[in-house]
Tab-separated table of C-alpha atoms and ligand atoms in Angstrom:
chain	number	residue	atom	x	y	z
A	29	MET	CA	18.254	78.435	-40.402
A	30	GLN	CA	18.542	79.195	-36.701
A	31	TYR	CA	21.000	77.488	-34.363
A	32	ASP	CA	23.175	78.013	-31.298
A	33	VAL	CA	26.126	75.655	-30.956
A	34	LYS	CA	29.635	76.032	-29.548
A	35	ASP	CA	31.769	76.052	-32.686
A	36	LEU	CA	30.956	75.008	-36.268
A	37	LYS	CA	34.634	74.198	-36.814
A	38	LEU	CA	34.055	71.038	-34.761
A	39	ALA	CA	31.680	69.700	-37.433
A	40	GLU	CA	34.117	67.396	-39.284
A	41	LYS	CA	35.088	65.628	-36.065
A	42	GLY	CA	31.398	65.312	-35.180
A	43	GLN	CA	30.549	63.784	-38.521
A	44	LEU	CA	33.222	61.115	-38.133
A	45	ARG	CA	31.872	60.229	-34.701
A	46	MET	CA	28.349	60.088	-36.112
A	47	GLU	CA	29.548	57.733	-38.810
A	48	TRP	CA	31.261	55.528	-36.217
A	49	ALA	CA	28.051	55.326	-34.161
A	50	SER	CA	26.006	54.498	-37.274
A	51	ARG	CA	28.057	51.291	-37.756
A	52	PHE	CA	26.466	50.010	-34.548
A	53	MET	CA	22.938	51.139	-35.362
A	54	PRO	CA	21.817	48.728	-38.091
A	55	VAL	CA	18.131	48.726	-37.136
A	56	LEU	CA	18.028	52.509	-37.383
A	57	ALA	CA	19.953	52.238	-40.670
A	58	ASP	CA	17.141	50.063	-42.114
A	59	ILE	CA	14.617	52.634	-40.939
A	60	LYS	CA	16.663	55.419	-42.581
A	61	GLU	CA	16.542	53.558	-45.905
A	62	LYS	CA	12.809	53.080	-45.645
A	63	PHE	CA	12.213	56.685	-44.562
A	64	LYS	CA	14.299	57.957	-47.481
A	65	LYS	CA	12.055	56.094	-49.909
A	66	ASP	CA	8.616	56.479	-48.310
A	67	LYS	CA	8.899	59.906	-46.597
A	68	PRO	CA	6.409	58.947	-43.847
A	69	LEU	CA	7.025	62.216	-41.982
A	70	GLN	CA	6.866	64.569	-44.965
A	71	GLY	CA	6.543	68.161	-43.712
A	72	VAL	CA	5.961	67.148	-40.068
A	73	ARG	CA	7.518	69.595	-37.589
A	74	ILE	CA	9.282	67.800	-34.744
A	75	SER	CA	10.956	69.453	-31.745
A	76	ALA	CA	13.270	67.104	-29.867
A	77	CYS	CA	14.799	67.559	-26.412
A	78	LEU	CA	17.333	64.720	-26.181
A	79	HIS	CA	20.954	64.298	-25.120
A	80	VAL	CA	22.888	65.669	-28.092
A	81	THR	CA	25.107	62.668	-28.816
A	82	SER	CA	26.342	60.819	-31.902
A	83	GLU	CA	23.463	58.358	-31.479
A	84	THR	CA	20.847	61.112	-31.253
A	85	ALA	CA	22.384	62.668	-34.376
A	86	ASN	CA	21.645	59.452	-36.266
A	87	LEU	CA	18.035	59.607	-35.102
A	88	MET	CA	17.781	63.238	-36.232
A	89	GLU	CA	19.171	62.241	-39.636
A	90	ALA	CA	16.553	59.463	-39.886
A	91	LEU	CA	13.705	61.865	-39.096
A	92	LYS	CA	14.976	64.352	-41.647
A	93	LEU	CA	15.291	61.625	-44.289
A	94	GLY	CA	11.666	60.753	-43.499
A	95	GLY	CA	10.719	64.312	-44.483
A	96	ALA	CA	10.423	65.904	-41.014
A	97	GLN	CA	11.482	69.460	-40.137
A	98	VAL	CA	13.510	68.947	-36.990
A	99	ALA	CA	14.764	71.232	-34.219
A	100	LEU	CA	16.927	69.756	-31.459
A	101	THR	CA	17.791	71.007	-27.979
A	102	ALA	CA	19.616	69.242	-25.131
A	103	SER	CA	17.831	67.403	-22.325
A	104	ASN	CA	20.624	68.137	-19.844
A	105	PRO	CA	23.030	71.107	-19.612
A	106	LEU	CA	26.086	68.822	-19.441
A	107	SER	CA	25.245	66.092	-21.955
A	108	THR	CA	25.847	67.871	-25.270
A	109	GLN	CA	28.675	66.695	-27.520
A	110	ASP	CA	29.625	70.004	-29.139
A	111	ASP	CA	31.172	68.398	-32.224
A	112	ILE	CA	27.923	66.524	-32.891
A	113	ALA	CA	25.830	69.679	-32.492
A	114	ALA	CA	28.121	71.393	-35.029
A	115	ALA	CA	27.909	68.494	-37.518
A	116	LEU	CA	24.111	68.450	-37.391
A	117	VAL	CA	23.978	72.141	-38.201
A	118	LYS	CA	26.718	72.232	-40.828
A	119	MET	CA	26.322	68.927	-42.653
A	120	TYR	CA	22.641	68.084	-42.105
A	121	GLU	CA	21.095	71.551	-41.890
A	122	ILE	CA	19.264	70.649	-38.703
A	123	SER	CA	18.560	73.435	-36.178
A	124	VAL	CA	20.387	72.631	-32.949
A	125	PHE	CA	20.346	74.730	-29.789
A	126	SER	CA	22.769	73.333	-27.210
A	127	ILE	CA	26.215	73.917	-25.756
A	128	LYS	CA	27.906	71.644	-23.231
A	129	GLY	CA	28.056	73.356	-19.814
A	130	GLU	CA	25.347	75.929	-20.579
A	131	ASP	CA	23.771	77.554	-17.521
A	132	ASN	CA	20.144	76.967	-16.513
A	133	GLN	CA	18.892	80.156	-18.160
A	134	THR	CA	20.523	79.216	-21.499
A	135	TYR	CA	19.191	75.667	-21.152
A	136	TYR	CA	15.609	76.980	-21.013
A	137	ASP	CA	16.260	79.639	-23.694
A	138	HIS	CA	17.359	76.776	-25.946
A	139	ILE	CA	14.230	74.765	-25.136
A	140	ASN	CA	12.159	77.774	-26.170
A	141	LYS	CA	14.135	78.176	-29.395
A	142	ALA	CA	13.467	74.532	-30.295
A	143	LEU	CA	9.782	75.118	-29.541
A	144	ASP	CA	9.734	78.084	-31.911
A	145	ASN	CA	9.725	75.324	-34.581
A	146	LYS	CA	5.991	75.054	-33.691
A	147	PRO	CA	6.092	71.283	-33.278
A	148	GLU	CA	3.382	68.875	-34.328
A	149	ILE	CA	5.295	66.159	-32.473
A	150	THR	CA	7.466	66.606	-29.374
A	151	MET	CA	10.218	64.134	-28.557
A	152	ASP	CA	11.338	64.348	-24.922
A	153	ASP	CA	13.896	62.784	-22.596
A	154	GLY	CA	12.687	63.905	-19.169
A	155	ALA	CA	9.499	65.769	-20.232
A	156	ASP	CA	11.008	69.276	-20.285
A	157	LEU	CA	9.329	70.125	-23.617
A	158	VAL	CA	5.944	68.936	-22.410
A	159	SER	CA	6.235	70.784	-19.110
A	160	THR	CA	7.405	74.014	-20.804
A	161	ILE	CA	4.553	73.823	-23.329
A	162	HIS	CA	1.968	73.154	-20.601
A	163	SER	CA	3.233	75.939	-18.326
A	164	LYS	CA	4.651	78.696	-20.553
A	165	ARG	CA	3.974	77.995	-24.242
A	166	LYS	CA	0.299	77.026	-24.208
A	167	GLU	CA	-0.235	78.767	-27.557
A	168	LEU	CA	1.628	75.845	-29.213
A	169	MET	CA	-0.824	73.226	-27.984
A	170	ASP	CA	-3.329	73.460	-30.871
A	171	ASP	CA	-0.809	72.255	-33.475
A	172	ILE	CA	0.493	69.294	-31.452
A	173	ILE	CA	-0.759	65.811	-32.309
A	174	GLY	CA	1.373	63.989	-29.753
A	175	GLY	CA	4.736	63.401	-28.160
A	176	THR	CA	7.165	60.639	-27.252
A	177	GLU	CA	9.076	60.163	-24.001
A	178	GLU	CA	12.436	58.435	-23.742
A	179	THR	CA	13.059	57.946	-20.032
A	180	THR	CA	11.567	56.535	-16.812
A	181	THR	CA	11.605	59.910	-15.014
A	182	GLY	CA	9.762	61.558	-17.919
A	183	VAL	CA	7.149	58.803	-18.088
A	184	ILE	CA	6.500	59.173	-14.327
A	185	ARG	CA	6.012	62.952	-14.712
A	186	LEU	CA	3.700	62.491	-17.715
A	187	LYS	CA	1.597	59.773	-16.075
A	188	SER	CA	1.130	62.069	-13.120
A	189	MET	CA	-0.025	64.851	-15.505
A	190	ALA	CA	-2.460	62.410	-17.168
A	191	GLU	CA	-3.832	61.303	-13.777
A	192	GLN	CA	-4.399	64.918	-12.769
A	193	ASN	CA	-6.146	65.512	-16.134
A	194	VAL	CA	-3.709	68.234	-17.119
A	195	LEU	CA	-1.994	66.412	-19.977
A	196	ASN	CA	-3.156	68.033	-23.174
A	197	TYR	CA	-1.988	65.620	-25.850
A	198	PRO	CA	-1.171	61.902	-26.191
A	199	ILE	CA	2.268	60.585	-25.318
A	200	ILE	CA	3.963	57.368	-26.402
A	201	ALA	CA	6.109	56.036	-23.547
A	202	VAL	CA	9.116	54.841	-25.550
A	203	ASN	CA	10.871	54.028	-22.272
A	204	ASP	CA	8.329	51.332	-21.498
A	205	ALA	CA	8.918	49.382	-24.715
A	206	LYS	CA	10.628	46.097	-23.895
A	207	THR	CA	13.252	46.729	-26.574
A	208	LYS	CA	14.025	49.961	-24.715
A	209	HIS	CA	14.153	49.522	-20.941
A	210	PHE	CA	15.296	45.877	-20.808
A	211	PHE	CA	18.394	46.847	-22.776
A	212	ASP	CA	19.078	50.610	-22.732
A	213	ASN	CA	18.287	51.075	-19.028
A	214	ARG	CA	20.040	47.897	-17.903
A	215	TYR	CA	23.018	47.314	-20.206
A	216	GLY	CA	23.329	50.909	-21.440
A	217	THR	CA	23.236	52.613	-18.040
A	218	GLY	CA	25.181	49.743	-16.483
A	219	GLN	CA	28.166	50.045	-18.782
A	220	SER	CA	28.164	53.808	-19.371
A	221	THR	CA	27.865	54.679	-15.673
A	222	ILE	CA	30.956	52.646	-14.880
A	223	ASP	CA	32.610	54.218	-17.940
A	224	GLY	CA	31.828	57.744	-16.664
A	225	ILE	CA	33.165	57.006	-13.172
A	226	LEU	CA	36.356	55.466	-14.537
A	227	ARG	CA	37.012	58.220	-17.092
A	228	CYS	CA	36.954	60.942	-14.461
A	229	THR	CA	38.623	59.090	-11.560
A	230	ASN	CA	40.745	56.286	-13.089
A	231	LEU	CA	39.682	54.261	-10.051
A	232	LEU	CA	40.365	50.542	-9.552
A	233	LEU	CA	36.977	48.986	-8.867
A	234	ALA	CA	38.335	45.551	-7.944
A	235	GLY	CA	38.172	45.130	-4.178
A	236	SER	CA	36.189	48.330	-3.604
A	237	ASP	CA	32.873	48.641	-1.760
A	238	PHE	CA	30.368	49.960	-4.290
A	239	VAL	CA	26.942	51.145	-3.151
A	240	VAL	CA	24.060	51.339	-5.648
A	241	CYS	CA	20.996	53.278	-4.467
A	242	GLY	CA	17.991	51.962	-6.378
A	243	TYR	CA	17.464	48.537	-7.971
A	244	GLY	CA	15.282	49.430	-10.945
A	245	TRP	CA	16.434	48.469	-14.442
A	246	CYS	CA	19.244	51.039	-14.355
A	247	GLY	CA	20.370	50.107	-10.839
A	248	ARG	CA	20.442	46.431	-11.797
A	249	GLY	CA	22.673	47.276	-14.735
A	250	VAL	CA	25.104	49.343	-12.650
A	251	ALA	CA	25.235	46.624	-9.979
A	252	ILE	CA	26.034	43.768	-12.380
A	253	ARG	CA	28.745	45.731	-14.155
A	254	ALA	CA	30.344	46.902	-10.870
A	255	ARG	CA	30.333	43.303	-9.651
A	256	GLY	CA	31.854	42.222	-12.962
A	257	ALA	CA	34.713	44.659	-12.354
A	258	GLY	CA	35.429	43.011	-8.988
A	259	ALA	CA	33.678	45.388	-6.597
A	260	ARG	CA	31.738	44.222	-3.533
A	261	VAL	CA	28.319	45.625	-4.357
A	262	VAL	CA	25.732	46.785	-1.808
A	263	ILE	CA	22.164	47.609	-2.862
A	264	CYS	CA	19.955	50.097	-1.005
A	265	GLU	CA	16.243	49.943	-1.829
A	266	VAL	CA	12.872	51.091	-0.487
A	267	ASP	CA	10.755	48.592	-2.470
A	268	PRO	CA	10.613	45.208	-0.667
A	269	LEU	CA	10.230	43.248	-3.934
A	270	LYS	CA	13.209	44.865	-5.577
A	271	ALA	CA	15.223	44.477	-2.364
A	272	LEU	CA	14.353	40.764	-2.266
A	273	GLU	CA	15.345	40.410	-5.905
A	274	ALA	CA	18.693	42.072	-5.157
A	275	VAL	CA	19.265	39.637	-2.273
A	276	MET	CA	18.530	36.646	-4.509
A	277	ASP	CA	20.716	38.101	-7.246
A	278	GLY	CA	23.501	37.708	-4.699
A	279	PHE	CA	23.975	41.312	-3.560
A	280	GLN	CA	24.228	42.606	-0.006
A	281	VAL	CA	21.180	44.703	0.884
A	282	MET	CA	21.119	47.174	3.768
A	283	PRO	CA	19.768	50.620	4.744
A	284	LEU	CA	21.658	53.533	3.253
A	285	GLU	CA	22.723	54.909	6.654
A	286	GLN	CA	24.560	51.634	7.256
A	287	ALA	CA	25.966	51.459	3.722
A	288	ALA	CA	27.165	55.059	4.084
A	289	GLU	CA	29.884	53.908	6.502
A	290	LYS	CA	31.007	51.132	4.213
A	291	GLY	CA	31.087	52.511	0.665
A	292	ASP	CA	34.076	53.674	-1.344
A	293	VAL	CA	31.795	54.634	-4.256
A	294	PHE	CA	28.094	55.579	-4.210
A	295	VAL	CA	25.827	55.800	-7.249
A	296	THR	CA	22.248	57.067	-7.050
A	297	VAL	CA	19.814	55.687	-9.656
A	298	THR	CA	16.433	56.112	-7.986
A	299	GLY	CA	14.589	58.925	-9.823
A	300	ASP	CA	13.917	60.570	-6.436
A	301	LYS	CA	15.415	63.522	-4.594
A	302	ASN	CA	17.864	63.925	-1.660
A	303	VAL	CA	18.678	60.223	-1.611
A	304	LEU	CA	22.190	60.966	-0.369
A	305	SER	CA	21.962	63.704	2.243
A	306	VAL	CA	23.440	65.063	5.496
A	307	GLN	CA	22.938	61.879	7.547
A	308	HIS	CA	24.886	59.941	4.918
A	309	PHE	CA	27.649	62.501	4.292
A	310	GLU	CA	28.214	62.559	8.080
A	311	ARG	CA	28.894	58.813	8.105
A	312	MET	CA	30.974	58.481	4.922
A	313	LYS	CA	34.619	57.436	4.961
A	314	ASP	CA	37.362	59.870	4.055
A	315	GLY	CA	37.696	59.743	0.242
A	316	ALA	CA	34.172	58.523	-0.537
A	317	ILE	CA	33.200	59.123	-4.172
A	318	ILE	CA	29.589	60.024	-4.985
A	319	ALA	CA	27.922	60.102	-8.394
A	320	ASN	CA	24.437	60.175	-9.874
A	321	ALA	CA	23.102	58.185	-12.828
A	322	GLY	CA	19.447	59.225	-12.455
A	323	HIS	CA	17.887	61.730	-14.863
A	324	PHE	CA	17.887	64.886	-12.702
A	325	ASN	CA	20.629	66.285	-10.464
A	326	VAL	CA	18.431	66.159	-7.365
A	327	GLU	CA	19.361	62.686	-6.097
A	328	ILE	CA	22.406	63.976	-4.202
A	329	ASP	CA	21.652	66.812	-1.782
A	330	ILE	CA	24.377	69.109	-3.125
A	331	PRO	CA	23.172	72.242	-1.254
A	332	ALA	CA	23.576	70.291	2.023
A	333	LEU	CA	27.039	69.111	1.009
A	334	ASN	CA	27.989	72.697	0.189
A	335	GLU	CA	26.817	73.803	3.609
A	336	MET	CA	28.794	71.098	5.378
A	337	ALA	CA	31.992	71.867	3.458
A	338	VAL	CA	34.677	74.181	4.805
A	339	GLN	CA	36.605	74.033	1.540
A	340	LYS	CA	35.957	73.091	-2.081
A	341	ARG	CA	38.111	72.668	-5.163
A	342	GLU	CA	38.141	70.894	-8.515
A	343	ILE	CA	40.829	68.259	-8.161
A	344	ARG	CA	40.351	66.678	-11.593
A	345	LYS	CA	37.966	67.384	-14.454
A	346	PHE	CA	34.470	66.431	-13.243
A	347	VAL	CA	35.779	65.662	-9.718
A	348	GLU	CA	34.978	68.196	-6.990
A	349	GLU	CA	36.589	67.750	-3.587
A	350	PHE	CA	34.529	68.802	-0.563
A	351	THR	CA	36.491	69.062	2.721
A	352	LEU	CA	34.293	68.692	5.796
A	353	GLU	CA	34.927	70.242	9.219
A	354	ASN	CA	36.726	67.188	10.622
A	355	GLY	CA	39.060	67.098	7.602
A	356	ARG	CA	37.296	64.226	5.806
A	357	LYS	CA	36.956	64.611	2.061
A	358	ILE	CA	34.041	63.615	-0.168
A	359	PHE	CA	34.411	63.681	-3.948
A	360	LEU	CA	31.378	64.623	-6.048
A	361	LEU	CA	31.473	63.634	-9.728
A	362	ALA	CA	30.091	65.776	-12.584
A	363	ASP	CA	28.102	68.143	-10.339
A	364	GLY	CA	25.694	65.321	-9.567
A	365	ARG	CA	24.486	65.347	-13.180
A	366	LEU	CA	24.059	62.112	-15.150
A	367	ILE	CA	27.581	60.702	-14.841
A	368	ASN	CA	27.420	58.584	-18.002
A	369	LEU	CA	26.546	61.491	-20.282
A	370	SER	CA	28.552	64.184	-18.471
A	371	ALA	CA	31.876	62.396	-18.040
A	372	ALA	CA	31.546	59.754	-20.777
A	373	GLU	CA	29.569	59.462	-24.020
A	374	GLY	CA	26.306	57.981	-22.778
A	375	HIS	CA	25.051	54.546	-23.740
A	376	PRO	CA	26.830	52.749	-26.563
A	377	ALA	CA	25.304	53.078	-30.027
A	378	SER	CA	24.391	49.412	-30.278
A	379	VAL	CA	21.819	49.737	-27.487
A	380	MET	CA	20.603	53.198	-28.555
A	381	ASP	CA	19.879	51.543	-31.916
A	382	MET	CA	16.765	49.926	-30.416
A	383	SER	CA	15.727	52.916	-28.283
A	384	PHE	CA	15.871	55.241	-31.254
A	385	ALA	CA	14.225	52.765	-33.636
A	386	ASN	CA	11.313	52.962	-31.157
A	387	GLN	CA	11.440	56.774	-31.278
A	388	ALA	CA	11.445	56.919	-35.095
A	389	LEU	CA	8.634	54.390	-35.526
A	390	SER	CA	6.587	55.959	-32.708
A	391	ALA	CA	6.811	59.346	-34.448
A	392	VAL	CA	5.337	57.781	-37.601
A	393	TYR	CA	2.658	56.047	-35.524
A	394	LEU	CA	1.731	59.386	-33.900
A	395	HIS	CA	1.621	61.112	-37.263
A	396	GLN	CA	-0.754	58.429	-38.571
A	397	GLN	CA	-2.830	57.656	-35.472
A	398	GLY	CA	-2.383	60.757	-33.264
A	399	PRO	CA	-5.783	62.321	-33.970
A	400	GLU	CA	-7.517	59.127	-32.768
A	401	LEU	CA	-5.608	58.959	-29.481
A	402	GLN	CA	-6.731	60.440	-26.165
A	403	LYS	CA	-4.780	62.728	-23.835
A	404	LYS	CA	-3.111	59.782	-22.144
A	405	VAL	CA	0.220	57.985	-21.904
A	406	TYR	CA	0.297	55.038	-24.328
A	407	ALA	CA	2.606	52.072	-24.678
A	408	VAL	CA	4.600	51.594	-27.871
A	409	PRO	CA	2.429	49.232	-29.965
A	410	LYS	CA	3.477	45.607	-29.339
A	411	GLU	CA	4.006	45.016	-33.071
A	412	ILE	CA	6.609	47.798	-33.230
A	413	ASP	CA	8.398	46.455	-30.125
A	414	GLU	CA	8.520	42.870	-31.446
A	415	ASP	CA	9.505	43.964	-34.920
A	416	ILE	CA	12.500	45.867	-33.487
A	417	ALA	CA	13.602	42.819	-31.452
A	418	LEU	CA	13.396	40.596	-34.525
A	419	ARG	CA	15.294	43.049	-36.688
A	420	LYS	CA	17.993	43.451	-34.041
A	421	LEU	CA	18.458	39.671	-33.827
A	422	LYS	CA	18.648	39.523	-37.621
A	423	THR	CA	21.418	42.152	-37.704
A	424	MET	CA	23.288	39.999	-35.167
A	425	ASN	CA	22.874	36.980	-37.447
A	426	ILE	CA	20.882	35.151	-34.807
A	427	LYS	CA	17.962	32.951	-35.813
A	428	ILE	CA	15.333	31.741	-33.369
A	429	ASP	CA	12.725	28.992	-33.369
A	430	SER	CA	8.995	29.427	-33.926
A	431	LEU	CA	6.027	27.544	-32.491
A	432	THR	CA	4.379	24.719	-34.426
A	433	GLU	CA	0.619	24.982	-35.041
A	434	GLU	CA	0.119	22.243	-32.430
A	435	GLN	CA	2.130	24.220	-29.850
A	436	LYS	CA	0.223	27.443	-30.586
A	437	LYS	CA	-3.066	25.629	-30.080
A	438	TYR	CA	-1.831	24.109	-26.802
A	439	LEU	CA	-0.817	27.531	-25.456
A	440	THR	CA	-4.194	29.073	-26.186
A	441	GLY	CA	-6.291	26.120	-24.975
A	442	TRP	CA	-7.114	24.782	-21.519
A	443	GLU	CA	-8.482	21.308	-22.264
A	444	GLU	CA	-5.222	19.319	-22.320
A	445	GLY	CA	-3.610	18.363	-18.991
A	446	THR	CA	-1.526	15.473	-17.713
B	512	ADE	N1	20.798	58.419	-23.086
B	512	ADE	C1	21.736	57.619	-22.598
B	512	ADE	N2	22.733	57.429	-23.478
B	512	ADE	C2	22.420	58.155	-24.579
B	512	ADE	C3	23.060	58.367	-25.820
B	512	ADE	N3	24.217	57.788	-26.121
B	512	ADE	N4	22.445	59.166	-26.700
B	512	ADE	C4	21.257	59.745	-26.385
B	512	ADE	N5	20.611	59.591	-25.242
B	512	ADE	C5	21.191	58.787	-24.328
């Protein structure tokens, strides 16, 4: 079995952390039981490019129990938990290629190693497998029946490929399932972004001015959690509807150049590039802290910050101090990489439970239905999404009401009025 991980001696620690996470993943645990019995993925080769965390490890275990042959690589050079990578190799005999802090070259070498598994299904978080296959590993295309995509940024890239007619196999947009983005993006990113910032700075958020760039599901989550910690939260948006929503949610909304002068902490969560750039760095207060919670490390214009700096040093782990010409200092967290996965542990297991239940069930759906699908981006089937919500409620011991026959008829008719 092939693998490349930091140190297999970390495996015992990784297995304990995996076990801890599994306590909070009861929906995935049900799926594991079912997969163990029914083997719905018997012999299917899956290559996955996901953050290598204790939650992902539980998904990998589920796929293996379902009969799949899995290879895993990281979807970000800084998001690997080395103990988890070791446990997957040593205790579960799953091929893992990822080391926290790997350079860009190693990152892509690892992607290629995971692709050497000759996948029939690809599982992406950010579309790096799909883009590598379509640009450099075209020979793999014939065997592939479909892929899944975990995140907003990946879905945007894949939809653009489909629109340009260059997407060569069907994709299930796991991100767009309601049981994914309503929860993972909002409550997962919200809590874990604050967690990442606090772990590397030990900052007091109460009374601080906290600027969130982007009010999508992730931005909403970061904003509500920062407000909950006592910060005065400012939202910067380009979409008038989202901006209006932020206003009515009770946040201050203003252009980023204005917010730049005000903020103590800035978080980018837009999915776009150079959101924080020279014109903002020039206006920031001495001591401003900047971090990114979007998928790629392009949201903060780090090359521009490097050019403006006369001095640079690491002042704490994951905190880089940039001194500008006039003596002001700006602190960049985790190299502008996803702060929640670089400086903390990513989203809590309880929310990844639903995201990864979607991944596991979508893989089975692709295996069964893939040949009938077109080269397009598909939603997770509604039945899977609703089933996951119901199961999650059940594991929380929460019962809900159901419609009477009379109410169902009323909702589908038009005849009755006042
Ligand atoms: N994305 C965000 N949080 C994650 C986690 N804990 N595991 C895998 N992918 C993630």
